[in-house]
N, CA and C of each residue as an Amber inpcrd file, in Angstrom:
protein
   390
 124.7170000  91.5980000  97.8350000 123.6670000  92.4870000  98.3300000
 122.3950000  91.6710000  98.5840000 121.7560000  91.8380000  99.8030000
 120.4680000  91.2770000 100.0670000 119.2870000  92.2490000  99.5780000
 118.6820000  91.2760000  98.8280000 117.6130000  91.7180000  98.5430000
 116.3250000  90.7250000  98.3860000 114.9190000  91.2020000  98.8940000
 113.7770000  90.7600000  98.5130000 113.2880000  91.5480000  97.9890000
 112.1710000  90.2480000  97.2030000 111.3970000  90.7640000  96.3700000
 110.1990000  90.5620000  96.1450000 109.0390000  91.2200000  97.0040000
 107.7590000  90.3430000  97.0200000 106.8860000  90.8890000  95.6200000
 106.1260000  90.1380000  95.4400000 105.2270000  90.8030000  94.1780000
 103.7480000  90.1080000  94.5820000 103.1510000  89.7710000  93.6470000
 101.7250000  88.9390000  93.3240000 100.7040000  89.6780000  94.1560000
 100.6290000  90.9660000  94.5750000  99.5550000  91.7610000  94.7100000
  98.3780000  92.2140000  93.5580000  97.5370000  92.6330000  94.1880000
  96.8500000  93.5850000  92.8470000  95.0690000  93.3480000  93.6010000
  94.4040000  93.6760000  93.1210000  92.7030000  93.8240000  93.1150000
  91.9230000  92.5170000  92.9160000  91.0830000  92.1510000  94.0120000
  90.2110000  91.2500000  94.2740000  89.4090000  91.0800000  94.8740000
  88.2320000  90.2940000  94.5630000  86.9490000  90.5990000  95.2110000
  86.6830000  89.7630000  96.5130000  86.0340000  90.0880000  97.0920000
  85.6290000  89.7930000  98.4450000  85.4800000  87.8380000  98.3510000
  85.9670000  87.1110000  99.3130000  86.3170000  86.0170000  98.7480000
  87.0210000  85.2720000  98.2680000  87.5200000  86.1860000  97.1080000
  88.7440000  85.6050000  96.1090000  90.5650000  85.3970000  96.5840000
  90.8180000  85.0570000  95.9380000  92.1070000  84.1480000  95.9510000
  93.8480000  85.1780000  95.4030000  94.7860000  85.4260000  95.7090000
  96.1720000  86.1000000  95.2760000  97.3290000  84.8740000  95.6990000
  98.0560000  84.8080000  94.9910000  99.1240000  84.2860000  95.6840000
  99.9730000  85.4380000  95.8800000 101.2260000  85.8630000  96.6780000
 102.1690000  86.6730000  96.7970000 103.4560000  85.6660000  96.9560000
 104.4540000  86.5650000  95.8830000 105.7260000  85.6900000  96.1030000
 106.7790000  86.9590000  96.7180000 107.8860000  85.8010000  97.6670000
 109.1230000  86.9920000  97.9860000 110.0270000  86.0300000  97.5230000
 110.8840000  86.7220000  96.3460000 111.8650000  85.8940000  95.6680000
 113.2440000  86.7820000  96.6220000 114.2960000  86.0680000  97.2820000
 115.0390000  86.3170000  97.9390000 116.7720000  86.0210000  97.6290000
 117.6920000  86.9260000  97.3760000 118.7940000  86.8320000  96.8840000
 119.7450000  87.0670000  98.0030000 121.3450000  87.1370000  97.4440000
 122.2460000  88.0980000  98.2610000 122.5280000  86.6960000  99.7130000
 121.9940000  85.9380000 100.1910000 122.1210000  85.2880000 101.6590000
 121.9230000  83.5770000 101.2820000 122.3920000  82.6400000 101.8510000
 121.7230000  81.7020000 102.0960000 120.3600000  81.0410000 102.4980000
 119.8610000  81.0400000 101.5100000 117.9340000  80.7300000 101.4730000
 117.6180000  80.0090000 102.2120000 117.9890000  78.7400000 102.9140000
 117.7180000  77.6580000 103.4880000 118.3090000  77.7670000 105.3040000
 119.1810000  79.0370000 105.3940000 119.7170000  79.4440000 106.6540000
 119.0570000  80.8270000 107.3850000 117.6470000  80.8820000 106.7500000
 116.9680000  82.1600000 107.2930000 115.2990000  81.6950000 107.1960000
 115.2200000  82.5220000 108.2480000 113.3650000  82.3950000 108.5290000
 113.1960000  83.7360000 107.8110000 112.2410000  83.5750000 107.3060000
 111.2040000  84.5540000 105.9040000 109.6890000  84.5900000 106.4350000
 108.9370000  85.7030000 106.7120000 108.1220000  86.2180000 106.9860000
 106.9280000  86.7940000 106.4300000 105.6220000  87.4910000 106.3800000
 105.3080000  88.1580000 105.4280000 104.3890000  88.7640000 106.3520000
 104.6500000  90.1450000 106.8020000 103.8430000  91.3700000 107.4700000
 102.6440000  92.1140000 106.3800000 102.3080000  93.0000000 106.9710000
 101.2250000  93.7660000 106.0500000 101.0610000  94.8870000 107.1740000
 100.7310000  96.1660000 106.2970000 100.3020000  97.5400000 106.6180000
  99.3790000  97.7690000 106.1060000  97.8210000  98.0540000 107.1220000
  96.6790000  99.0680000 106.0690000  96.9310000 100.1090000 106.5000000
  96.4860000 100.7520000 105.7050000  96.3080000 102.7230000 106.1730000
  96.0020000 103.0270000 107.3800000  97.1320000 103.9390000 108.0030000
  96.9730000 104.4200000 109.5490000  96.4490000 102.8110000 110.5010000
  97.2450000 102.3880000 110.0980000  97.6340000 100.8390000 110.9750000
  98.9780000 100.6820000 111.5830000  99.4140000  99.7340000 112.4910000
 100.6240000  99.3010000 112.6540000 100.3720000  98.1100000 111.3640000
 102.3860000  98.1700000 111.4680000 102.4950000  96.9400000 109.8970000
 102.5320000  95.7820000 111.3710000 101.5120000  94.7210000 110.8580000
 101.4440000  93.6530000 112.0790000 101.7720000  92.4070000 110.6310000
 102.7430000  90.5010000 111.8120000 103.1130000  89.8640000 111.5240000
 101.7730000  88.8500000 110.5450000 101.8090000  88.2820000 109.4180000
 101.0070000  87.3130000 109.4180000 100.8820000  86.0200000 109.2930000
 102.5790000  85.8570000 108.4700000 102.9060000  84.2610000 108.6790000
 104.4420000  84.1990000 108.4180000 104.9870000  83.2520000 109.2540000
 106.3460000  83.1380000 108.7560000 107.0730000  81.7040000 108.3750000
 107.9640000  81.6340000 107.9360000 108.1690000  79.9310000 107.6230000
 109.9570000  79.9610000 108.2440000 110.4140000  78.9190000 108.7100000
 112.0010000  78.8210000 109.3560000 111.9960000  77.8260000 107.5660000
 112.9220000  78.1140000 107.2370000 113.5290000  77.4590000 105.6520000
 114.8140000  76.3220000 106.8950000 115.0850000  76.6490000 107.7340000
 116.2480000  75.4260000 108.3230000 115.5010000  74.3550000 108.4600000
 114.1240000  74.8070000 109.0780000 113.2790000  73.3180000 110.1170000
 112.1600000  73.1490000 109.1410000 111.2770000  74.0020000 108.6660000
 110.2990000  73.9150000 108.4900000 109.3430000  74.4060000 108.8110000
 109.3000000  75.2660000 110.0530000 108.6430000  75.4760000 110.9280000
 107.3330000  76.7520000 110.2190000 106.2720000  76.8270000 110.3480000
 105.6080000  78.0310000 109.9090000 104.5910000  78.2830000 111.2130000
 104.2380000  79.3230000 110.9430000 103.4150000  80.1180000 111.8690000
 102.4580000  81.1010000 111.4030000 101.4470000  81.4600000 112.1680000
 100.0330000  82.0800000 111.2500000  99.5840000  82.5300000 112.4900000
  99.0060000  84.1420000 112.2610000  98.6960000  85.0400000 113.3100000
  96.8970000  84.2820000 113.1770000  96.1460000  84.5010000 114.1340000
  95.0030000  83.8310000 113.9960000  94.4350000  84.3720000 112.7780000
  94.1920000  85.2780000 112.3460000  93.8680000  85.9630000 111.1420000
  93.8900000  85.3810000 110.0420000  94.8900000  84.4630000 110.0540000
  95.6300000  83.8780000 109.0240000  95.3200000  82.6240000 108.6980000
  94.4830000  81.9670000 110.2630000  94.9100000  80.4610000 110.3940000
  93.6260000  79.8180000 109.4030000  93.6890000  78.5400000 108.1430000
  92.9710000  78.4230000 107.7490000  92.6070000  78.7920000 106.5670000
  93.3520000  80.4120000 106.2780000  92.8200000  80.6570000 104.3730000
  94.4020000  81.0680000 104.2220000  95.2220000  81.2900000 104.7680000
  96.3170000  81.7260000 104.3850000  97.3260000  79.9380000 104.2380000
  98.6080000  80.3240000 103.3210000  99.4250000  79.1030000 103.2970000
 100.6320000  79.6270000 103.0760000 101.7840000  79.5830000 103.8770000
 102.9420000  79.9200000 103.4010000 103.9850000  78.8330000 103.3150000
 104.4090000  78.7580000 102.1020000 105.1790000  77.8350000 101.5730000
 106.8920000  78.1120000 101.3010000 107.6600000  77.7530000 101.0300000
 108.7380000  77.7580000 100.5970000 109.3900000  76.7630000  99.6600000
 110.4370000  77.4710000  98.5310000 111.4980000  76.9130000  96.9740000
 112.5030000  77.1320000  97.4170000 113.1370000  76.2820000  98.0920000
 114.6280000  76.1910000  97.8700000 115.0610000  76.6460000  97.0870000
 114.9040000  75.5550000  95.5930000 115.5500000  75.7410000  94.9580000
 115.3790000  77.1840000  93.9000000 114.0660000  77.8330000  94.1310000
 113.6300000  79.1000000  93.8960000 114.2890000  80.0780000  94.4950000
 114.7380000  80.1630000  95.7280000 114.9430000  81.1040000  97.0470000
 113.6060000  81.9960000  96.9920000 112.5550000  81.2400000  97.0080000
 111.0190000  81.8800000  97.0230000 109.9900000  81.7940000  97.7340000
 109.4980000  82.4650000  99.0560000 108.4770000  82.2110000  99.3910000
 107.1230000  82.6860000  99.1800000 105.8130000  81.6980000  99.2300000
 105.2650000  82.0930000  98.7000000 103.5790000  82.2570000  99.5830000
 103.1390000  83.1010000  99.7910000 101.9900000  83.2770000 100.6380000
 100.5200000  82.9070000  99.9610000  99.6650000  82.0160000  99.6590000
  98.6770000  81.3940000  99.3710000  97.4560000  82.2810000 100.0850000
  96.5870000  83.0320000  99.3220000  95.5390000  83.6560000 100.3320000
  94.5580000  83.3710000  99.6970000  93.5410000  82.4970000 100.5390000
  92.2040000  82.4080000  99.7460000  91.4840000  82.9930000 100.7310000
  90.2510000  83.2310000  99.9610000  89.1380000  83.2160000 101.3120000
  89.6000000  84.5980000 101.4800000  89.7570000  85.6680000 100.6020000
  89.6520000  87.2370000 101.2610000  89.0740000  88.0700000 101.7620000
  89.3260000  88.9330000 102.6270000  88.1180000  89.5670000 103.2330000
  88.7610000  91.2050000 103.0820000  87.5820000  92.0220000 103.0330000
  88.5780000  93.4460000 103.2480000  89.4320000  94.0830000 103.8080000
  88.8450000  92.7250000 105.1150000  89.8990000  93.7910000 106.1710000
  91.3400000  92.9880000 105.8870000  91.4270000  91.8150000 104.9880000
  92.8840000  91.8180000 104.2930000  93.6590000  92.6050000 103.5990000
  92.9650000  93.2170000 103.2060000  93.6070000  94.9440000 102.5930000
  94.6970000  95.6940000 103.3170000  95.8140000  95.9190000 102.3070000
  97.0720000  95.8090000 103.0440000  98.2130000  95.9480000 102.1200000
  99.0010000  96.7290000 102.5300000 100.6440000  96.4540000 101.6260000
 101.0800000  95.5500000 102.4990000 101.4000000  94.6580000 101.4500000
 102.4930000  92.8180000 101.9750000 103.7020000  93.3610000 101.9320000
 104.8360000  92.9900000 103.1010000 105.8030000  92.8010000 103.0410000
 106.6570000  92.0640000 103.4420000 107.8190000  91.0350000 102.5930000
 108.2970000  90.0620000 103.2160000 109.6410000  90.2920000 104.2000000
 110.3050000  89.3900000 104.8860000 111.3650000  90.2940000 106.3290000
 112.0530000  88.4250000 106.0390000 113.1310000  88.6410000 106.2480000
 113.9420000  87.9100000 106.4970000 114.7050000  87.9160000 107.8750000
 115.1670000  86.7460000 108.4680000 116.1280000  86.3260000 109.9070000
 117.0120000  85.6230000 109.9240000 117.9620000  85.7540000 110.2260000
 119.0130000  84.0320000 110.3950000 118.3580000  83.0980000 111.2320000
 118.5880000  82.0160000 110.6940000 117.5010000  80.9490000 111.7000000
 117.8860000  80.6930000 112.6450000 119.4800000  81.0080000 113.0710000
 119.8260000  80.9430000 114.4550000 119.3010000  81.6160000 115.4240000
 118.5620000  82.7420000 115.0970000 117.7910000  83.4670000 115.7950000
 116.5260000  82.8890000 116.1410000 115.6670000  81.9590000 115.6950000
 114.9690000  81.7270000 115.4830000 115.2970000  80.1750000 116.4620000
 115.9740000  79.8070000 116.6680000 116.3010000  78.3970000 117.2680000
 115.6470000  78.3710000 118.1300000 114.8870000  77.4860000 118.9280000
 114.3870000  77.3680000 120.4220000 113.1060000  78.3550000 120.8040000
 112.8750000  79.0100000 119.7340000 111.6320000  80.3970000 119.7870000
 110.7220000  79.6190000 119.2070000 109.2740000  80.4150000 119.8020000
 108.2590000  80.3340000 119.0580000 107.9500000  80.9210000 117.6370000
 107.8290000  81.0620000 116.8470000 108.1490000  81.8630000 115.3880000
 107.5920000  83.1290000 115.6350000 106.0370000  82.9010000 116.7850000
 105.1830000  84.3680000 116.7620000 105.5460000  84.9630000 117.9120000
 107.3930000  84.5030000 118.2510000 107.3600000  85.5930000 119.3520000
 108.7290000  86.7920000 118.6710000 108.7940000  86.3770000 117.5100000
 109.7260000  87.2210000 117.0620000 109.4770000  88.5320000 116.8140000
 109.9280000  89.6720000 117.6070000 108.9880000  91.1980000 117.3570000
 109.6430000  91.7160000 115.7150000 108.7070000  92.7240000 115.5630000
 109.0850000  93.4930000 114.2990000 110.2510000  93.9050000 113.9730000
 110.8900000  94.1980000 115.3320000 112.7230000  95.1580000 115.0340000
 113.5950000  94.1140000 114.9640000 112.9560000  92.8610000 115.0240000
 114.3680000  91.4890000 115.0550000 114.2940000  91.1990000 113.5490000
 113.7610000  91.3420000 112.7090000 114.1800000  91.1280000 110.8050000
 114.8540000  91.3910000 110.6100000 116.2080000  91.4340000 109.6690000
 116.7760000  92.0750000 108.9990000 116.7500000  92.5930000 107.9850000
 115.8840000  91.9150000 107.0910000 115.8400000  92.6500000 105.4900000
 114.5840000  92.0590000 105.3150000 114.1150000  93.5880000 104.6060000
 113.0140000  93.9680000 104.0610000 112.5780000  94.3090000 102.6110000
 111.7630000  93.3310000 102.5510000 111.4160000  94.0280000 100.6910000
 110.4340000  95.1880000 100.8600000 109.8990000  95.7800000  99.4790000
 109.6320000  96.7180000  99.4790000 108.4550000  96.7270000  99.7570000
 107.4620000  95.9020000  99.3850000 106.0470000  95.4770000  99.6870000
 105.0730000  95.2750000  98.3500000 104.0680000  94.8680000  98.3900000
 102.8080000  94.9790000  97.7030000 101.3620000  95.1140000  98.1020000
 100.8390000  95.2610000  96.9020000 100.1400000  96.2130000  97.7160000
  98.5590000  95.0370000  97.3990000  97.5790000  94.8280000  98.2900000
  96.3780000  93.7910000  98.2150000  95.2300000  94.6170000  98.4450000
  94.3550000  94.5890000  97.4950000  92.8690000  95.4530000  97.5640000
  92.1680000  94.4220000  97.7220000  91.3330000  94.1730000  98.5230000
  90.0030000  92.9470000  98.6010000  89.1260000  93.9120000  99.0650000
  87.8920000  93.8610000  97.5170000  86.5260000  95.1710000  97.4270000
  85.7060000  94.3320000  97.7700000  84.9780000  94.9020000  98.4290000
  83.4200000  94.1960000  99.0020000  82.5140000  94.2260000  98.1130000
């Protein structure tokens, strides 16, 4: 069974720092691109960074570029989203999305739309108070 599992949400002040992890089971870790979207209230859930675990490859919506870091554990099956530098309008349930990286071959990472993931964790949830 595939499953993710993101966590490391919770309350922080304007500025401050969260890491978020998606610990990922059920598939081959190193044969899928891993993602991490976000939803605020009465928003679309939009992309914010993703990493290819085959190549290496990561990607960062401009939003992103600069305080965000997304990393990947092999040997964890864990990725992990680095956010410093918060702002409110980071406020958001995180959620991580998994792909086969064959999908991902020959693409740009930020042209992959929302309905091409396959598995979805459940989310968490990020408060950054002003």
């Amino acid at each position: 069974e595939v499953q993710l599992q993101a966590s490391g949400g919770g309350l922080v002040q304007n500025g401050g720092s969260l890491r978020l992890s998606c610990a990922a089971s059920g598939f081959t870790f190193d044969e899928y691109g891993i993602a991490w979207f976000r939803q605020a209230p009465g928003k679309e859930r939009e992309a914010v960074s993703c990493i290819d675990n085959s190549d290496g490859r990561t990607h960062y919506v401009d939003s992103a570029k600069g305080r965000f870091t997304i990393s990947s554990d092999n040997a964890k099956s864990t990725v992990y989203l680095q956010m410093n530098s918060l702002k409110p309008e980071d406020t958001a349930v995180y959620y991580c999305a998994a792909i086969s990286a064959m999908f991902l071959v020959g693409r740009r990472l930020g042209t992959v739309g929302l309905n091409e993931w396959d598995y979805w964790g459940q989310g968490t949830l990020v408060t950054v108070s002003s």
